[in-house]
XYZ file of N, CA and C in Angstrom:
558
model
N -88.617 -3.482 -83.443
C -87.427 -3.593 -82.410
C -86.137 -3.113 -83.017
N -85.282 -2.500 -83.513
C -84.263 -2.441 -83.930
C -83.073 -3.106 -83.001
N -81.737 -3.709 -83.861
C -81.130 -4.080 -83.701
C -79.653 -3.187 -82.909
N -79.639 -3.774 -81.178
C -78.728 -3.239 -81.023
C -76.906 -3.228 -81.288
N -76.656 -2.434 -80.647
C -75.617 -2.203 -81.626
C -74.501 -2.839 -81.530
N -73.649 -4.090 -80.243
C -72.869 -5.044 -80.284
C -74.167 -5.797 -80.883
N -75.561 -6.310 -81.498
C -76.081 -7.406 -82.662
C -75.367 -6.591 -84.249
N -75.825 -5.467 -84.450
C -74.997 -4.457 -85.219
C -73.482 -5.124 -85.999
N -72.642 -4.932 -85.087
C -71.660 -5.107 -84.437
C -70.774 -6.375 -84.979
N -71.631 -7.298 -84.506
C -71.214 -8.803 -84.183
C -72.070 -8.936 -85.984
N -73.105 -8.869 -85.902
C -73.429 -9.408 -87.943
C -72.891 -8.509 -88.808
N -71.974 -7.293 -88.606
C -70.875 -7.089 -89.375
C -69.501 -7.624 -89.848
N -69.311 -7.820 -88.354
C -67.445 -9.138 -88.704
C -68.229 -9.731 -89.149
N -69.070 -10.590 -89.286
C -69.346 -12.842 -89.569
C -69.805 -11.809 -90.733
N -70.690 -10.620 -91.637
C -71.271 -10.811 -92.898
C -70.763 -10.045 -93.389
N -70.096 -9.436 -93.207
C -69.439 -8.085 -93.938
C -70.534 -7.298 -94.441
N -71.718 -6.775 -93.677
C -72.736 -6.453 -94.000
C -72.435 -4.809 -94.077
N -71.912 -3.945 -94.954
C -71.507 -2.541 -94.336
C -72.668 -2.005 -94.227
N -74.160 -1.764 -94.907
C -75.535 -1.389 -94.028
C -75.284 -1.308 -92.634
N -74.814 -2.493 -91.856
C -74.561 -2.777 -90.199
C -74.069 -1.736 -89.569
N -72.696 -1.309 -90.704
C -71.428 -0.835 -90.482
C -71.780 0.759 -90.416
N -72.555 1.247 -91.396
C -73.427 2.364 -91.528
C -74.188 3.126 -90.372
N -74.602 1.641 -90.210
C -76.089 2.042 -88.806
C -75.522 2.321 -88.243
N -74.087 1.851 -87.324
C -73.346 1.696 -86.326
C -73.031 3.617 -86.466
N -72.769 4.013 -87.635
C -71.372 5.301 -87.873
C -72.815 6.476 -87.536
N -74.409 6.222 -88.616
C -75.633 7.165 -88.029
C -75.966 7.144 -86.414
N -75.508 5.999 -85.694
C -76.124 6.076 -84.220
C -74.830 7.068 -83.501
N -73.853 6.547 -83.898
C -72.760 6.729 -82.900
C -72.885 8.386 -83.712
N -71.989 8.973 -85.009
C -71.307 9.964 -85.719
C -71.566 11.461 -84.083
N -72.589 11.363 -83.852
C -72.840 13.375 -83.372
C -72.053 13.331 -81.852
N -72.222 12.493 -81.653
C -71.372 12.138 -80.073
C -70.181 11.854 -79.743
N -69.363 11.067 -80.686
C -67.967 10.226 -81.384
C -66.901 11.908 -81.670
N -68.176 12.235 -83.189
C -67.432 13.308 -83.575
C -67.454 14.636 -82.346
N -67.935 14.856 -81.568
C -68.046 15.937 -80.654
C -66.726 15.951 -79.575
N -67.372 14.411 -79.259
C -65.940 13.742 -77.819
C -64.389 13.924 -78.793
N -64.052 13.258 -80.155
C -63.198 14.086 -81.212
C -62.612 14.776 -80.996
N -63.475 16.402 -80.552
C -62.994 17.563 -81.334
C -63.072 18.058 -80.026
N -63.306 17.524 -78.383
C -62.483 17.827 -77.721
C -61.378 17.225 -77.170
N -60.359 16.896 -78.285
C -59.424 16.483 -78.294
C -58.468 17.371 -79.141
N -58.664 17.346 -80.489
C -58.605 18.076 -81.759
C -58.809 19.598 -81.840
N -60.189 19.809 -81.474
C -59.840 21.436 -81.435
C -60.229 21.684 -82.992
N -60.131 20.647 -83.916
C -60.695 21.127 -84.778
C -62.176 20.295 -85.952
N -62.754 21.147 -86.139
C -64.135 20.250 -87.071
C -63.102 19.452 -87.967
N -62.731 19.655 -89.065
C -61.543 18.977 -89.456
C -60.878 17.172 -89.942
N -60.387 17.751 -88.574
C -59.362 16.717 -88.072
C -60.458 15.237 -87.267
N -61.187 16.020 -86.391
C -62.380 15.533 -85.773
C -62.828 14.586 -86.810
N -63.815 15.090 -87.719
C -63.592 14.340 -88.570
C -63.205 12.864 -89.338
N -62.399 13.275 -89.608
C -61.036 12.503 -89.593
C -60.873 11.357 -89.473
N -60.416 11.862 -88.170
C -60.725 10.398 -86.828
C -62.007 10.339 -86.316
N -63.150 10.468 -87.162
C -64.175 10.026 -86.805
C -64.670 9.157 -87.915
N -63.824 9.081 -89.117
C -63.834 7.847 -90.347
C -62.800 6.959 -89.760
N -61.300 7.280 -89.636
C -60.519 6.585 -88.844
C -60.734 6.154 -87.948
N -61.600 5.973 -87.138
C -62.251 5.356 -86.045
C -62.739 3.341 -86.856
N -64.086 4.260 -87.842
C -65.209 3.019 -88.454
C -63.897 2.269 -89.208
N -62.847 3.083 -90.265
C -61.979 2.290 -90.711
C -61.283 1.210 -89.875
N -61.462 1.786 -88.879
C -60.598 0.430 -88.089
C -61.744 -0.461 -87.989
N -62.819 -0.635 -87.330
C -63.880 -1.436 -87.454
C -63.970 -1.605 -88.485
N -63.950 -1.943 -90.096
C -64.103 -2.288 -91.066
C -62.570 -2.752 -91.401
N -62.066 -2.348 -91.073
C -60.407 -3.125 -91.966
C -60.122 -4.054 -90.613
N -60.070 -3.372 -89.706
C -59.776 -4.421 -88.618
C -60.310 -5.416 -87.852
N -61.789 -5.166 -87.456
C -62.956 -5.966 -87.067
C -61.929 -6.777 -85.760
N -62.053 -5.819 -84.890
C -61.617 -5.485 -83.277
C -62.422 -6.593 -82.783
N -62.630 -7.333 -81.906
C -63.646 -7.921 -80.997
C -64.095 -7.113 -79.837
N -65.358 -7.242 -80.205
C -66.188 -6.793 -78.472
C -66.543 -7.772 -77.806
N -65.854 -7.668 -76.618
C -66.376 -8.356 -75.742
C -67.881 -7.517 -74.596
N -68.969 -8.225 -74.953
C -70.029 -7.601 -74.052
C -69.951 -8.548 -72.750
N -68.999 -9.021 -72.313
C -68.537 -9.855 -71.405
C -68.137 -8.730 -70.746
N -66.702 -7.803 -70.886
C -66.277 -7.422 -70.149
C -67.430 -5.725 -70.160
N -66.002 -5.285 -69.170
C -67.108 -3.941 -68.477
C -67.237 -2.532 -69.789
N -68.112 -2.029 -69.336
C -67.918 -0.935 -70.470
C -69.737 -1.804 -71.303
N -69.974 -0.577 -72.264
C -71.661 -0.844 -73.340
C -70.248 -0.863 -74.638
N -70.594 -0.642 -75.528
C -70.134 -1.205 -76.809
C -69.819 0.066 -76.780
N -70.746 1.440 -76.778
C -70.411 2.774 -77.092
C -69.052 3.348 -76.394
N -68.760 3.178 -74.952
C -68.017 2.989 -74.769
C -66.893 2.527 -75.229
N -67.031 1.108 -75.717
C -65.750 0.651 -75.967
C -65.267 1.257 -77.602
N -66.116 1.849 -78.040
C -65.757 2.588 -79.297
C -65.457 3.800 -79.302
N -65.551 4.323 -78.294
C -65.048 5.857 -78.070
C -63.663 5.554 -77.441
N -63.306 5.030 -76.879
C -62.030 3.990 -76.710
C -61.541 3.983 -77.549
N -61.656 3.791 -78.775
C -61.154 3.082 -79.522
C -60.852 4.980 -80.430
N -61.804 5.611 -80.979
C -61.549 6.683 -80.623
C -60.083 8.082 -80.309
N -61.002 7.724 -78.449
C -59.714 8.446 -77.958
C -58.270 7.748 -78.598
N -58.488 6.558 -78.797
C -56.795 6.164 -78.971
C -55.707 6.838 -80.623
N -57.501 6.861 -81.375
C -56.825 7.830 -82.581
C -56.510 8.481 -82.436
N -57.189 9.575 -80.827
C -56.974 11.198 -81.554
C -55.581 11.002 -80.340
N -55.110 10.618 -79.719
C -53.947 10.630 -79.284
C -52.444 10.253 -79.707
N -52.600 8.314 -80.984
C -52.036 9.014 -81.999
C -51.569 9.883 -83.084
N -52.786 10.176 -83.423
C -53.260 11.688 -84.539
C -52.346 12.907 -83.672
N -52.789 13.138 -82.565
C -51.707 14.226 -81.139
C -50.258 13.917 -81.242
N -49.936 12.977 -81.326
C -48.375 12.827 -81.378
C -47.856 12.399 -82.177
N -48.585 12.244 -83.688
C -48.200 12.510 -85.269
C -48.145 14.115 -85.584
N -48.798 14.765 -85.446
C -49.016 15.984 -85.674
C -48.624 16.750 -84.986
N -48.643 16.397 -83.640
C -48.294 17.363 -82.342
C -48.990 18.545 -82.211
N -50.286 18.358 -82.261
C -50.734 19.126 -82.599
C -51.075 19.705 -81.007
N -52.159 20.936 -80.663
C -51.775 21.595 -79.629
C -53.599 21.916 -79.017
N -54.249 21.849 -78.139
C -55.284 21.586 -77.956
C -55.034 23.426 -77.863
N -56.018 24.013 -78.486
C -56.504 25.768 -78.994
C -57.655 26.138 -77.509
N -57.413 27.225 -77.129
C -58.801 27.920 -76.670
C -60.245 27.809 -78.006
N -61.074 27.966 -77.529
C -61.929 28.382 -78.622
C -62.120 29.725 -78.880
N -62.478 29.967 -80.145
C -62.825 31.179 -80.359
C -64.469 31.264 -79.832
N -64.489 33.183 -79.579
C -65.095 33.008 -79.230
C -66.573 33.667 -80.000
N -65.477 33.060 -81.457
C -67.598 33.997 -82.536
C -67.418 32.509 -82.321
N -68.950 31.914 -81.961
C -69.324 30.847 -82.194
C -70.296 30.834 -83.575
N -70.172 29.482 -84.695
C -70.988 30.058 -85.927
C -72.541 29.541 -85.216
N -73.068 30.370 -85.561
C -74.677 29.702 -85.456
C -75.398 29.284 -86.084
N -75.138 28.636 -86.909
C -75.153 27.129 -87.723
C -74.132 26.466 -88.450
N -75.107 25.357 -89.047
C -73.330 24.443 -89.607
C -73.746 23.275 -89.045
N -73.677 21.927 -89.791
C -72.941 20.948 -89.077
C -71.541 20.581 -88.708
N -70.689 21.635 -88.096
C -69.759 20.959 -86.858
C -70.364 20.818 -85.680
N -69.465 19.964 -84.840
C -69.861 19.741 -83.380
C -70.605 20.191 -82.193
N -69.596 21.688 -82.513
C -70.054 22.887 -81.622
C -71.525 22.907 -81.563
N -72.583 23.773 -83.268
C -73.141 23.698 -83.028
C -74.346 22.755 -82.605
N -73.996 21.352 -82.994
C -75.139 20.437 -82.226
C -76.468 20.610 -81.090
N -75.070 21.392 -79.527
C -75.493 21.128 -78.451
C -76.617 22.827 -78.618
N -75.750 23.835 -79.531
C -76.588 25.163 -80.436
C -78.272 25.359 -80.368
N -78.630 24.392 -79.300
C -80.406 24.574 -80.339
C -81.652 25.706 -79.706
N -80.828 25.978 -78.405
C -81.469 27.510 -77.031
C -80.262 27.931 -76.085
N -80.603 29.323 -76.179
C -79.477 30.175 -75.640
C -78.774 29.641 -74.171
N -79.587 28.658 -73.407
C -79.206 27.947 -72.443
C -78.404 27.000 -72.535
N -78.169 26.220 -73.891
C -77.321 25.807 -74.252
C -75.702 26.026 -75.084
N -76.303 26.847 -75.648
C -75.256 27.903 -75.566
C -74.755 28.425 -74.620
N -75.063 29.409 -73.922
C -74.556 29.552 -72.526
C -73.901 27.592 -71.520
N -74.274 26.764 -71.655
C -73.696 25.810 -70.932
C -72.591 25.573 -71.739
N -72.796 24.957 -73.576
C -71.971 26.010 -74.206
C -70.215 26.130 -73.647
N -70.855 27.230 -73.372
C -69.669 28.013 -73.228
C -69.076 27.991 -71.984
N -69.580 27.534 -70.445
C -69.276 26.951 -69.722
C -68.086 26.282 -69.722
N -69.190 24.836 -69.697
C -68.221 23.960 -70.617
C -66.408 23.786 -70.798
N -66.366 25.074 -72.353
C -65.298 25.158 -72.674
C -64.701 25.686 -71.751
N -65.201 27.016 -70.883
C -64.066 27.295 -69.947
C -63.325 25.632 -68.559
N -63.273 25.006 -68.843
C -63.457 23.735 -67.839
C -62.215 23.158 -67.957
N -61.077 22.805 -67.297
C -59.892 21.746 -67.860
C -61.009 20.700 -68.959
N -59.676 20.574 -69.510
C -60.589 19.252 -70.374
C -61.073 18.402 -70.630
N -60.499 17.292 -69.243
C -60.536 16.301 -68.768
C -61.758 16.090 -68.024
N -62.072 17.187 -67.542
C -63.359 17.553 -66.645
C -64.548 18.029 -68.036
N -64.507 19.213 -69.209
C -65.080 18.394 -69.986
C -65.851 16.900 -70.635
N -64.713 16.701 -70.511
C -64.717 15.344 -71.285
C -65.630 14.278 -71.001
N -65.184 14.382 -69.643
C -66.338 13.842 -68.632
C -67.858 14.064 -68.742
N -67.991 15.175 -68.313
C -69.574 15.760 -68.547
C -69.878 15.502 -69.786
N -69.422 16.025 -70.351
C -70.055 15.669 -72.063
C -70.474 13.929 -72.154
N -69.504 13.245 -71.948
C -69.927 12.246 -71.909
C -70.904 11.846 -71.245
N -70.935 12.151 -69.787
C -71.722 12.426 -68.640
C -73.043 12.790 -69.023
N -73.037 14.293 -69.571
C -74.714 14.667 -69.538
C -75.066 14.109 -71.179
N -74.433 14.580 -72.174
C -74.456 14.116 -73.493
C -75.002 13.128 -73.840
N -74.202 12.264 -73.757
C -73.892 10.725 -74.240
C -74.445 9.978 -73.163
N -75.209 10.115 -71.737
C -75.681 9.422 -71.143
C -74.675 8.498 -70.839
N -73.257 8.121 -70.641
C -72.744 7.618 -69.980
C -72.718 7.364 -68.420
N -72.436 6.119 -68.018
C -72.586 5.371 -67.001
C -70.710 6.052 -66.403
N -70.214 6.595 -64.710
C -69.284 6.033 -64.722
C -68.327 5.663 -65.044
N -68.044 3.831 -65.222
C -67.715 2.987 -65.707
C -67.406 3.242 -67.161
N -68.697 3.780 -67.911
C -67.914 3.525 -69.328
C -67.119 4.716 -69.926
N -67.611 5.817 -68.863
C -66.359 7.052 -69.066
C -65.423 6.556 -68.629
N -65.197 5.519 -67.722
C -63.976 5.025 -67.627
C -62.810 4.592 -68.448
N -63.582 3.485 -69.666
C -63.537 3.152 -70.326
C -62.893 4.013 -70.883
N -64.187 4.803 -71.961
C -64.032 5.828 -72.524
C -62.562 6.682 -72.853
N -61.790 7.207 -71.826
C -60.956 8.297 -71.673
C -59.989 7.754 -70.929
N -60.336 6.091 -70.519
C -59.373 5.376 -70.668
C -58.397 5.482 -68.822
N -59.353 5.852 -67.803
C -59.348 6.318 -66.487
C -59.380 5.112 -65.806
N -59.589 4.997 -63.775
C -60.085 4.556 -63.066
C -61.676 4.359 -62.962
N -62.348 4.238 -61.961
C -63.626 4.619 -62.099
C -63.175 5.649 -61.272
N -62.926 5.386 -59.925
C -62.003 6.636 -58.849
C -61.960 7.772 -59.855
N -60.894 7.835 -60.438
C -60.542 8.858 -61.016
C -61.207 9.807 -61.874
N -62.733 8.666 -62.593
C -63.445 9.617 -63.163
C -64.451 9.967 -62.068
N -65.203 9.376 -60.779
C -65.768 10.174 -60.033
C -65.420 11.607 -59.725
N -63.861 11.322 -59.568
C -63.447 12.478 -59.019
C -63.739 14.223 -60.393
N -63.151 13.763 -61.103
C -63.017 13.942 -62.172
C -64.705 14.984 -61.873
N -65.807 13.994 -62.729
C -66.508 14.739 -62.682
C -67.639 15.304 -61.312
N -66.789 15.067 -60.282
C -67.188 15.992 -58.733
C -66.749 17.605 -58.848
N -65.438 17.191 -58.800
C -64.657 18.245 -59.433
C -65.277 19.427 -60.448
N -65.928 18.687 -61.708
C -66.455 18.958 -63.362
C -67.445 19.815 -62.823
N -68.045 19.106 -62.109
C -69.736 19.356 -61.119
C -69.147 20.816 -60.902
N -69.017 21.017 -59.428
C -68.292 21.845 -59.004
C -67.644 23.164 -59.932
N -67.216 23.226 -60.664
C -66.112 24.344 -61.283
C -67.153 24.654 -62.752
N -68.105 23.552 -62.947
C -68.976 24.148 -63.744
C -69.978 24.610 -63.547
N -70.739 24.412 -62.114
C -72.011 25.407 -61.296
C -70.941 26.598 -61.230
N -70.258 26.944 -60.565
C -69.423 28.007 -60.568
C -69.798 29.084 -61.463
N -68.522 28.228 -62.480
C -68.257 28.991 -63.883
C -70.416 29.792 -64.846
N -71.217 28.927 -63.982
C -72.868 29.312 -63.937
C -73.113 30.153 -63.578
N -72.509 29.982 -62.542
C -72.738 31.421 -61.325
C -72.014 32.827 -62.242
N -71.054 32.016 -62.299
C -70.404 33.560 -63.049
C -70.918 34.634 -63.720
N -71.515 33.554 -64.819
C -72.253 34.114 -65.988
C -73.561 34.133 -65.413
N -74.365 34.534 -64.406
C -75.732 34.492 -64.144
C -76.713 34.031 -64.203
N -76.315 32.329 -64.420
C -76.640 32.087 -63.674
C -76.505 30.394 -62.730
N -78.050 30.397 -62.082
C -77.880 30.621 -60.615
C -79.209 29.062 -60.674
N -79.777 28.859 -61.439
C -81.214 27.774 -61.011
C -80.923 26.352 -61.940
N -79.323 26.324 -63.029
C -79.018 25.449 -63.389
C -79.460 24.123 -62.168
N -79.464 22.787 -62.907
C -79.561 21.255 -62.440
C -78.427 20.489 -62.680
N -78.075 20.070 -61.650
C -76.381 19.489 -62.207
C -77.076 17.911 -61.605
């Protein structure tokens, strides 16, 4: 049986075992990279923020309280979100609309989800959503976070997340229907 995220991080903090931190990076790399990309809209910047997030764990070793609301994953995403916000303030980055020409291969965050045509259409539809809708639905559908965990990761109240998810789903449904997809499950 593999160690939980909390156990790996606890052991890393106690023993400075780089293998534990590398295991956490391997587990959360793709999802966190996609989440960070939603802030900065640049593969290079998202990768830099991912490394900054894990550097913070490596150097500062902030404590994770398993009794606090949310999971280790939502706590990690909250650290990433804070790094992204500081980066945006520092660089004065503005989010840009996505390119229309999505590459068909590569290790970019947007290609993680493009495994088939429906995923491609879903990705295109999600790109048309407001950023907060897109982030919340990405965390819900692709990362499997609960509403509580999404609230922690996004730094919002649970009630706000319920509203954002509800409106995001409604907007996504209309967008997909406008693209000719009427059989999508929400």
